[in-house]
Amino acid sequence: IFFAILAKFAAVITRRFLRRQQRGSRMLRQFVQKTIGFVVFTIGVTVALSAMGVQVGTLLTAAGAGGLIIGFALQDSIANFASGIMIMFYKPFDMDDFVLIDGVKGKVEKMSFVSTTLVTIDNKELVIPNRKAWGGTITNYTGRAVRRVDFLFYISHGDDIERASALLIELVKGHESVLSKPEPIVGVNSLSDVAVEVFLRPWVKTDDYWPVYWELTKQVKVLFDKEGITIPKQQLLVHSAL
């Protein structure tokens, strides 16, 4: 009973210490907290069994042999567990991050020692083994506080490029969610037979990425229509053989 109380107390102290340190992922802090509580409680059980005259050494030897057999049978689970520890320690992503893992995009809903659960944009739940997540490339879209929004717009060859560029810069600088530093940039990306491809790259806070993307796309269309800048239509030529 004493060690059970001590285990809870040690877990509380550990949680407070790790919360102040802000090191590792949230899942890693929970794991360390539970592990310390379990170790303290296990020591208490061992001491209690010894006091009752139980041969603890014999029990530990049998447990070790059984653990070896179980380890061979659960190699994949152990690999997932080891990968989960690496993810929690190095923190390539954490809870509530929006990521691309194993070719799947989604928000990290929960993490365990063997798997990571993502929720996709259309609300599908996907469970990915941690060894696949750690063994591949991880793209964390919300890992940084600031992101760049990339736009591509098409204008006709007869339109004034400098004027169109100035209008775009003026538009983004007037948007309340666009950051002044780094400064937004605009330029010509490429030329085709029917259009001039102009890029626009403002910077925003990560949480504002999609609202800014949708709002500016609409506002640019309205602005171009108002200022007489035309967006050329793609032309399809069909040849028929008689």
PDB file of C-alpha atoms in Angstrom:
ATOM      1  CA  ILE A   1       0.000   0.000   0.000  1.00  0.00           C
ATOM      2  CA  PHE A   2       2.857   2.340   0.838  1.00  0.00           C
ATOM      3  CA  PHE A   3       4.546   1.794  -2.534  1.00  0.00           C
ATOM      4  CA  ALA A   4       1.225   2.186  -4.377  1.00  0.00           C
ATOM      5  CA  ILE A   5       0.830   5.640  -2.791  1.00  0.00           C
ATOM      6  CA  LEU A   6       4.489   6.397  -3.489  1.00  0.00           C
ATOM      7  CA  ALA A   7       4.045   5.397  -7.154  1.00  0.00           C
ATOM      8  CA  LYS A   8       1.159   7.863  -7.592  1.00  0.00           C
ATOM      9  CA  PHE A   9       3.150  10.601  -5.881  1.00  0.00           C
ATOM     10  CA  ALA A  10       6.187   9.939  -8.107  1.00  0.00           C
ATOM     11  CA  ALA A  11       3.990  10.055 -11.220  1.00  0.00           C
ATOM     12  CA  VAL A  12       2.523  13.431 -10.204  1.00  0.00           C
ATOM     13  CA  ILE A  13       5.979  14.914  -9.507  1.00  0.00           C
ATOM     14  CA  THR A  14       7.254  13.577 -12.845  1.00  0.00           C
ATOM     15  CA  ARG A  15       4.303  15.037 -14.768  1.00  0.00           C
ATOM     16  CA  ARG A  16       4.837  18.481 -13.262  1.00  0.00           C
ATOM     17  CA  PHE A  17       8.575  18.397 -13.926  1.00  0.00           C
ATOM     18  CA  LEU A  18       8.205  17.335 -17.565  1.00  0.00           C
ATOM     19  CA  ARG A  19       5.461  19.910 -18.159  1.00  0.00           C
ATOM     20  CA  ARG A  20       7.810  22.686 -17.008  1.00  0.00           C
ATOM     21  CA  GLN A  21      10.679  21.350 -19.118  1.00  0.00           C
ATOM     22  CA  GLN A  22       8.522  21.096 -22.285  1.00  0.00           C
ATOM     23  CA  ARG A  23      10.803  18.424 -23.727  1.00  0.00           C
ATOM     24  CA  GLY A  24       9.676  15.670 -26.047  1.00  0.00           C
ATOM     25  CA  SER A  25       6.167  15.058 -27.261  1.00  0.00           C
ATOM     26  CA  ARG A  26       3.050  14.931 -25.106  1.00  0.00           C
ATOM     27  CA  MET A  27       2.953  11.157 -25.582  1.00  0.00           C
ATOM     28  CA  LEU A  28       6.568  10.811 -24.388  1.00  0.00           C
ATOM     29  CA  ARG A  29       5.805  12.752 -21.216  1.00  0.00           C
ATOM     30  CA  GLN A  30       2.814  10.496 -20.523  1.00  0.00           C
ATOM     31  CA  PHE A  31       4.954   7.418 -21.173  1.00  0.00           C
ATOM     32  CA  VAL A  32       7.724   8.542 -18.775  1.00  0.00           C
ATOM     33  CA  GLN A  33       5.156   9.410 -16.122  1.00  0.00           C
ATOM     34  CA  LYS A  34       3.432   5.996 -16.332  1.00  0.00           C
ATOM     35  CA  THR A  35       6.749   4.140 -16.527  1.00  0.00           C
ATOM     36  CA  ILE A  36       8.094   5.721 -13.337  1.00  0.00           C
ATOM     37  CA  GLY A  37       4.867   4.956 -11.505  1.00  0.00           C
ATOM     38  CA  PHE A  38       4.976   1.348 -12.735  1.00  0.00           C
ATOM     39  CA  VAL A  39       8.627   0.880 -11.726  1.00  0.00           C
ATOM     40  CA  VAL A  40       8.021   2.212  -8.210  1.00  0.00           C
ATOM     41  CA  PHE A  41       4.954  -0.010  -7.804  1.00  0.00           C
ATOM     42  CA  THR A  42       6.860  -3.062  -9.131  1.00  0.00           C
ATOM     43  CA  ILE A  43       9.620  -2.475  -6.566  1.00  0.00           C
ATOM     44  CA  GLY A  44       6.934  -2.371  -3.880  1.00  0.00           C
ATOM     45  CA  VAL A  45       5.453  -5.691  -5.053  1.00  0.00           C
ATOM     46  CA  THR A  46       8.918  -7.257  -5.070  1.00  0.00           C
ATOM     47  CA  VAL A  47       9.638  -6.052  -1.538  1.00  0.00           C
ATOM     48  CA  ALA A  48       6.245  -7.319  -0.350  1.00  0.00           C
ATOM     49  CA  LEU A  49       6.783 -10.768  -1.890  1.00  0.00           C
ATOM     50  CA  SER A  50      10.246 -11.004  -0.336  1.00  0.00           C
ATOM     51  CA  ALA A  51       8.815 -10.131   3.062  1.00  0.00           C
ATOM     52  CA  MET A  52       6.293 -12.962   2.632  1.00  0.00           C
ATOM     53  CA  GLY A  53       9.089 -15.439   1.969  1.00  0.00           C
ATOM     54  CA  VAL A  54       8.535 -15.818  -1.783  1.00  0.00           C
ATOM     55  CA  GLN A  55      11.670 -16.602  -3.822  1.00  0.00           C
ATOM     56  CA  VAL A  56      11.677 -13.479  -5.988  1.00  0.00           C
ATOM     57  CA  GLY A  57      14.819 -14.521  -7.888  1.00  0.00           C
ATOM     58  CA  THR A  58      13.119 -17.660  -9.194  1.00  0.00           C
ATOM     59  CA  LEU A  59      10.082 -15.651 -10.342  1.00  0.00           C
ATOM     60  CA  LEU A  60      12.289 -13.109 -12.146  1.00  0.00           C
ATOM     61  CA  THR A  61      14.199 -15.894 -13.918  1.00  0.00           C
ATOM     62  CA  ALA A  62      10.948 -17.486 -15.101  1.00  0.00           C
ATOM     63  CA  ALA A  63       9.609 -14.103 -16.213  1.00  0.00           C
ATOM     64  CA  GLY A  64      12.792 -13.429 -18.161  1.00  0.00           C
ATOM     65  CA  ALA A  65      12.594 -16.739 -20.009  1.00  0.00           C
ATOM     66  CA  GLY A  66       8.922 -16.188 -20.803  1.00  0.00           C
ATOM     67  CA  GLY A  67       9.666 -12.668 -22.011  1.00  0.00           C
ATOM     68  CA  LEU A  68      12.304 -13.984 -24.436  1.00  0.00           C
ATOM     69  CA  ILE A  69       9.823 -16.403 -26.013  1.00  0.00           C
ATOM     70  CA  ILE A  70       7.151 -13.743 -26.249  1.00  0.00           C
ATOM     71  CA  GLY A  71       9.675 -11.341 -27.817  1.00  0.00           C
ATOM     72  CA  PHE A  72      10.338 -13.712 -30.722  1.00  0.00           C
ATOM     73  CA  ALA A  73       6.618 -14.121 -31.302  1.00  0.00           C
ATOM     74  CA  LEU A  74       5.930 -10.394 -31.284  1.00  0.00           C
ATOM     75  CA  GLN A  75       8.797  -9.025 -33.361  1.00  0.00           C
ATOM     76  CA  ASP A  76       6.563  -6.713 -35.410  1.00  0.00           C
ATOM     77  CA  SER A  77       4.915  -5.312 -32.304  1.00  0.00           C
ATOM     78  CA  ILE A  78       8.315  -4.737 -30.718  1.00  0.00           C
ATOM     79  CA  ALA A  79       9.471  -2.918 -33.870  1.00  0.00           C
ATOM     80  CA  ASN A  80       6.369  -0.723 -33.703  1.00  0.00           C
ATOM     81  CA  PHE A  81       7.022  -0.081 -30.020  1.00  0.00           C
ATOM     82  CA  ALA A  82      10.651   0.912 -30.655  1.00  0.00           C
ATOM     83  CA  SER A  83       9.587   3.205 -33.500  1.00  0.00           C
ATOM     84  CA  GLY A  84       6.948   4.748 -31.247  1.00  0.00           C
ATOM     85  CA  ILE A  85       9.600   5.547 -28.644  1.00  0.00           C
ATOM     86  CA  MET A  86      11.760   7.196 -31.336  1.00  0.00           C
ATOM     87  CA  ILE A  87       8.806   9.269 -32.561  1.00  0.00           C
ATOM     88  CA  MET A  88       7.941  10.389 -29.052  1.00  0.00           C
ATOM     89  CA  PHE A  89      11.565  11.256 -28.235  1.00  0.00           C
ATOM     90  CA  TYR A  90      12.574  13.073 -31.449  1.00  0.00           C
ATOM     91  CA  LYS A  91       9.085  14.568 -31.932  1.00  0.00           C
ATOM     92  CA  PRO A  92       8.735  14.806 -35.748  1.00  0.00           C
ATOM     93  CA  PHE A  93       5.048  15.367 -34.979  1.00  0.00           C
ATOM     94  CA  ASP A  94       2.787  15.585 -31.964  1.00  0.00           C
ATOM     95  CA  MET A  95      -0.883  15.413 -31.120  1.00  0.00           C
ATOM     96  CA  ASP A  96      -3.138  17.652 -33.268  1.00  0.00           C
ATOM     97  CA  ASP A  97      -0.458  18.204 -35.962  1.00  0.00           C
ATOM     98  CA  PHE A  98      -1.493  17.918 -39.621  1.00  0.00           C
ATOM     99  CA  VAL A  99       0.941  15.546 -41.313  1.00  0.00           C
ATOM    100  CA  LEU A 100       1.664  13.397 -44.342  1.00  0.00           C
ATOM    101  CA  ILE A 101       2.654   9.878 -43.241  1.00  0.00           C
ATOM    102  CA  ASP A 102       2.993   6.828 -45.476  1.00  0.00           C
ATOM    103  CA  GLY A 103       1.266   8.692 -48.295  1.00  0.00           C
ATOM    104  CA  VAL A 104      -1.714   9.707 -46.128  1.00  0.00           C
ATOM    105  CA  LYS A 105      -2.609  13.240 -45.007  1.00  0.00           C
ATOM    106  CA  GLY A 106      -4.452  13.810 -41.768  1.00  0.00           C
ATOM    107  CA  LYS A 107      -4.553  15.284 -38.293  1.00  0.00           C
ATOM    108  CA  VAL A 108      -2.869  13.294 -35.528  1.00  0.00           C
ATOM    109  CA  GLU A 109      -5.746  12.341 -33.249  1.00  0.00           C
ATOM    110  CA  LYS A 110      -3.907   9.986 -30.931  1.00  0.00           C
ATOM    111  CA  MET A 111      -0.633   8.115 -30.544  1.00  0.00           C
ATOM    112  CA  SER A 112       0.143   4.839 -28.819  1.00  0.00           C
ATOM    113  CA  PHE A 113       3.314   2.814 -28.445  1.00  0.00           C
ATOM    114  CA  VAL A 114       2.536   0.769 -31.562  1.00  0.00           C
ATOM    115  CA  SER A 115       0.462   2.972 -33.867  1.00  0.00           C
ATOM    116  CA  THR A 116      -0.513   6.500 -34.845  1.00  0.00           C
ATOM    117  CA  THR A 117      -4.140   7.395 -35.628  1.00  0.00           C
ATOM    118  CA  LEU A 118      -4.865  10.053 -38.258  1.00  0.00           C
ATOM    119  CA  VAL A 119      -8.178  11.682 -39.111  1.00  0.00           C
ATOM    120  CA  THR A 120      -8.367  12.770 -42.753  1.00  0.00           C
ATOM    121  CA  ILE A 121     -10.021  15.936 -44.049  1.00  0.00           C
ATOM    122  CA  ASP A 122     -13.142  13.950 -44.983  1.00  0.00           C
ATOM    123  CA  ASN A 123     -13.236  12.473 -41.442  1.00  0.00           C
ATOM    124  CA  LYS A 124     -11.855   9.000 -42.129  1.00  0.00           C
ATOM    125  CA  GLU A 125      -9.859   7.380 -39.340  1.00  0.00           C
ATOM    126  CA  LEU A 126      -6.601   5.709 -40.377  1.00  0.00           C
ATOM    127  CA  VAL A 127      -4.309   3.709 -38.111  1.00  0.00           C
ATOM    128  CA  ILE A 128      -0.660   3.577 -39.220  1.00  0.00           C
ATOM    129  CA  PRO A 129       1.902   1.244 -37.581  1.00  0.00           C
ATOM    130  CA  ASN A 130       4.692   3.288 -36.007  1.00  0.00           C
ATOM    131  CA  ARG A 131       7.422   1.398 -37.865  1.00  0.00           C
ATOM    132  CA  LYS A 132       5.933   2.581 -41.167  1.00  0.00           C
ATOM    133  CA  ALA A 133       5.682   6.140 -39.891  1.00  0.00           C
ATOM    134  CA  TRP A 134       9.245   6.238 -38.563  1.00  0.00           C
ATOM    135  CA  GLY A 135      10.670   4.304 -41.490  1.00  0.00           C
ATOM    136  CA  GLY A 136       9.403   6.742 -44.141  1.00  0.00           C
ATOM    137  CA  THR A 137       9.381  10.452 -44.863  1.00  0.00           C
ATOM    138  CA  ILE A 138       7.223  12.512 -42.503  1.00  0.00           C
ATOM    139  CA  THR A 139       5.849  15.853 -43.682  1.00  0.00           C
ATOM    140  CA  ASN A 140       4.567  18.029 -40.839  1.00  0.00           C
ATOM    141  CA  TYR A 141       2.448  20.857 -42.259  1.00  0.00           C
ATOM    142  CA  THR A 142       1.858  22.451 -38.858  1.00  0.00           C
ATOM    143  CA  GLY A 143       5.298  21.899 -37.387  1.00  0.00           C
ATOM    144  CA  ARG A 144       6.267  25.553 -37.934  1.00  0.00           C
ATOM    145  CA  ALA A 145       4.497  28.655 -36.710  1.00  0.00           C
ATOM    146  CA  VAL A 146       4.713  30.356 -40.136  1.00  0.00           C
ATOM    147  CA  ARG A 147       4.062  29.032 -43.655  1.00  0.00           C
ATOM    148  CA  ARG A 148       4.295  30.421 -47.179  1.00  0.00           C
ATOM    149  CA  VAL A 149       1.201  30.384 -49.387  1.00  0.00           C
ATOM    150  CA  ASP A 150       2.026  29.733 -53.049  1.00  0.00           C
ATOM    151  CA  PHE A 151      -0.301  31.116 -55.722  1.00  0.00           C
ATOM    152  CA  LEU A 152      -0.134  30.828 -59.509  1.00  0.00           C
ATOM    153  CA  PHE A 153      -2.236  33.163 -61.637  1.00  0.00           C
ATOM    154  CA  TYR A 154      -2.534  33.439 -65.426  1.00  0.00           C
ATOM    155  CA  ILE A 155      -2.848  36.702 -67.315  1.00  0.00           C
ATOM    156  CA  SER A 156      -2.962  37.437 -71.035  1.00  0.00           C
ATOM    157  CA  HIS A 157       0.151  38.446 -72.977  1.00  0.00           C
ATOM    158  CA  GLY A 158      -1.500  41.762 -73.754  1.00  0.00           C
ATOM    159  CA  ASP A 159      -1.845  42.724 -70.068  1.00  0.00           C
ATOM    160  CA  ASP A 160       0.684  44.894 -68.230  1.00  0.00           C
ATOM    161  CA  ILE A 161       2.785  42.543 -66.073  1.00  0.00           C
ATOM    162  CA  GLU A 162       4.126  45.312 -63.840  1.00  0.00           C
ATOM    163  CA  ARG A 163       0.642  46.641 -63.160  1.00  0.00           C
ATOM    164  CA  ALA A 164      -0.714  43.182 -62.400  1.00  0.00           C
ATOM    165  CA  SER A 165       2.217  42.520 -60.051  1.00  0.00           C
ATOM    166  CA  ALA A 166       1.700  45.824 -58.237  1.00  0.00           C
ATOM    167  CA  LEU A 167      -2.003  45.071 -57.774  1.00  0.00           C
ATOM    168  CA  LEU A 168      -1.243  41.658 -56.307  1.00  0.00           C
ATOM    169  CA  ILE A 169       1.318  43.058 -53.849  1.00  0.00           C
ATOM    170  CA  GLU A 170      -1.069  45.808 -52.798  1.00  0.00           C
ATOM    171  CA  LEU A 171      -3.817  43.249 -52.272  1.00  0.00           C
ATOM    172  CA  VAL A 172      -1.819  40.910 -50.036  1.00  0.00           C
ATOM    173  CA  LYS A 173      -0.275  43.730 -48.011  1.00  0.00           C
ATOM    174  CA  GLY A 174      -3.775  44.950 -47.242  1.00  0.00           C
ATOM    175  CA  HIS A 175      -4.862  41.547 -45.935  1.00  0.00           C
ATOM    176  CA  GLU A 176      -4.871  41.467 -42.141  1.00  0.00           C
ATOM    177  CA  SER A 177      -3.630  37.876 -41.912  1.00  0.00           C
ATOM    178  CA  VAL A 178      -0.634  38.292 -44.253  1.00  0.00           C
ATOM    179  CA  LEU A 179       2.640  38.888 -42.416  1.00  0.00           C
ATOM    180  CA  SER A 180       4.846  41.857 -43.260  1.00  0.00           C
ATOM    181  CA  LYS A 181       7.992  39.836 -42.502  1.00  0.00           C
ATOM    182  CA  PRO A 182       9.029  37.908 -44.534  1.00  0.00           C
ATOM    183  CA  GLU A 183       7.783  40.203 -47.264  1.00  0.00           C
ATOM    184  CA  PRO A 184       5.479  38.784 -49.961  1.00  0.00           C
ATOM    185  CA  ILE A 185       7.028  38.418 -53.385  1.00  0.00           C
ATOM    186  CA  VAL A 186       5.575  38.341 -56.894  1.00  0.00           C
ATOM    187  CA  GLY A 187       7.127  37.488 -60.247  1.00  0.00           C
ATOM    188  CA  VAL A 188       6.780  35.733 -63.576  1.00  0.00           C
ATOM    189  CA  ASN A 189       7.002  31.966 -63.289  1.00  0.00           C
ATOM    190  CA  SER A 190       6.750  30.945 -66.957  1.00  0.00           C
ATOM    191  CA  LEU A 191       5.432  31.868 -70.386  1.00  0.00           C
ATOM    192  CA  SER A 192       3.151  29.794 -72.562  1.00  0.00           C
ATOM    193  CA  ASP A 193       1.478  30.308 -75.916  1.00  0.00           C
ATOM    194  CA  VAL A 194      -1.724  31.626 -74.353  1.00  0.00           C
ATOM    195  CA  ALA A 195      -0.767  33.084 -70.963  1.00  0.00           C
ATOM    196  CA  VAL A 196       1.799  34.592 -68.635  1.00  0.00           C
ATOM    197  CA  GLU A 197       2.088  32.613 -65.376  1.00  0.00           C
ATOM    198  CA  VAL A 198       2.546  34.936 -62.389  1.00  0.00           C
ATOM    199  CA  PHE A 199       3.426  33.638 -58.919  1.00  0.00           C
ATOM    200  CA  LEU A 200       2.490  35.269 -55.621  1.00  0.00           C
ATOM    201  CA  ARG A 201       4.039  34.146 -52.322  1.00  0.00           C
ATOM    202  CA  PRO A 202       2.849  35.756 -49.082  1.00  0.00           C
ATOM    203  CA  TRP A 203       3.653  34.423 -45.595  1.00  0.00           C
ATOM    204  CA  VAL A 204       1.033  33.700 -42.941  1.00  0.00           C
ATOM    205  CA  LYS A 205       0.655  32.029 -39.580  1.00  0.00           C
ATOM    206  CA  THR A 206       0.154  28.309 -40.025  1.00  0.00           C
ATOM    207  CA  ASP A 207      -3.381  28.411 -38.593  1.00  0.00           C
ATOM    208  CA  ASP A 208      -4.328  31.050 -41.196  1.00  0.00           C
ATOM    209  CA  TYR A 209      -3.009  29.143 -44.225  1.00  0.00           C
ATOM    210  CA  TRP A 210      -6.244  27.832 -45.728  1.00  0.00           C
ATOM    211  CA  PRO A 211      -8.469  30.838 -44.877  1.00  0.00           C
ATOM    212  CA  VAL A 212      -5.928  33.146 -46.546  1.00  0.00           C
ATOM    213  CA  TYR A 213      -5.586  30.816 -49.543  1.00  0.00           C
ATOM    214  CA  TRP A 214      -9.332  30.729 -50.172  1.00  0.00           C
ATOM    215  CA  GLU A 215      -9.906  34.426 -49.510  1.00  0.00           C
ATOM    216  CA  LEU A 216      -7.073  35.680 -51.714  1.00  0.00           C
ATOM    217  CA  THR A 217      -7.992  33.355 -54.581  1.00  0.00           C
ATOM    218  CA  LYS A 218     -11.469  34.893 -54.631  1.00  0.00           C
ATOM    219  CA  GLN A 219     -10.201  38.443 -54.149  1.00  0.00           C
ATOM    220  CA  VAL A 220      -7.694  38.163 -57.010  1.00  0.00           C
ATOM    221  CA  LYS A 221     -10.438  37.077 -59.404  1.00  0.00           C
ATOM    222  CA  VAL A 222     -12.624  40.024 -58.360  1.00  0.00           C
ATOM    223  CA  LEU A 223      -9.657  42.416 -58.618  1.00  0.00           C
ATOM    224  CA  PHE A 224      -8.634  41.242 -62.084  1.00  0.00           C
ATOM    225  CA  ASP A 225     -12.198  41.609 -63.350  1.00  0.00           C
ATOM    226  CA  LYS A 226     -12.426  45.106 -61.894  1.00  0.00           C
ATOM    227  CA  GLU A 227      -9.078  46.237 -63.339  1.00  0.00           C
ATOM    228  CA  GLY A 228      -9.623  44.689 -66.762  1.00  0.00           C
ATOM    229  CA  ILE A 229      -6.907  42.056 -66.451  1.00  0.00           C
ATOM    230  CA  THR A 230      -7.998  38.975 -68.351  1.00  0.00           C
ATOM    231  CA  ILE A 231      -7.475  35.378 -67.360  1.00  0.00           C
ATOM    232  CA  PRO A 232      -7.029  33.524 -70.663  1.00  0.00           C
ATOM    233  CA  LYS A 233      -9.046  30.406 -71.377  1.00  0.00           C
ATOM    234  CA  GLN A 234      -7.423  27.179 -72.404  1.00  0.00           C
ATOM    235  CA  GLN A 235      -8.073  26.382 -76.050  1.00  0.00           C
ATOM    236  CA  LEU A 236      -8.548  22.866 -77.393  1.00  0.00           C
ATOM    237  CA  LEU A 237      -8.117  22.273 -81.104  1.00  0.00           C
ATOM    238  CA  VAL A 238      -9.787  19.195 -82.534  1.00  0.00           C
ATOM    239  CA  HIS A 239      -8.716  17.942 -85.959  1.00  0.00           C
ATOM    240  CA  SER A 240     -10.868  15.445 -87.775  1.00  0.00           C
ATOM    241  CA  ALA A 241      -9.596  13.285 -90.614  1.00  0.00           C
ATOM    242  CA  LEU A 242     -12.070  12.764 -93.448  1.00  0.00           C
TER     243      LEU A 242
END
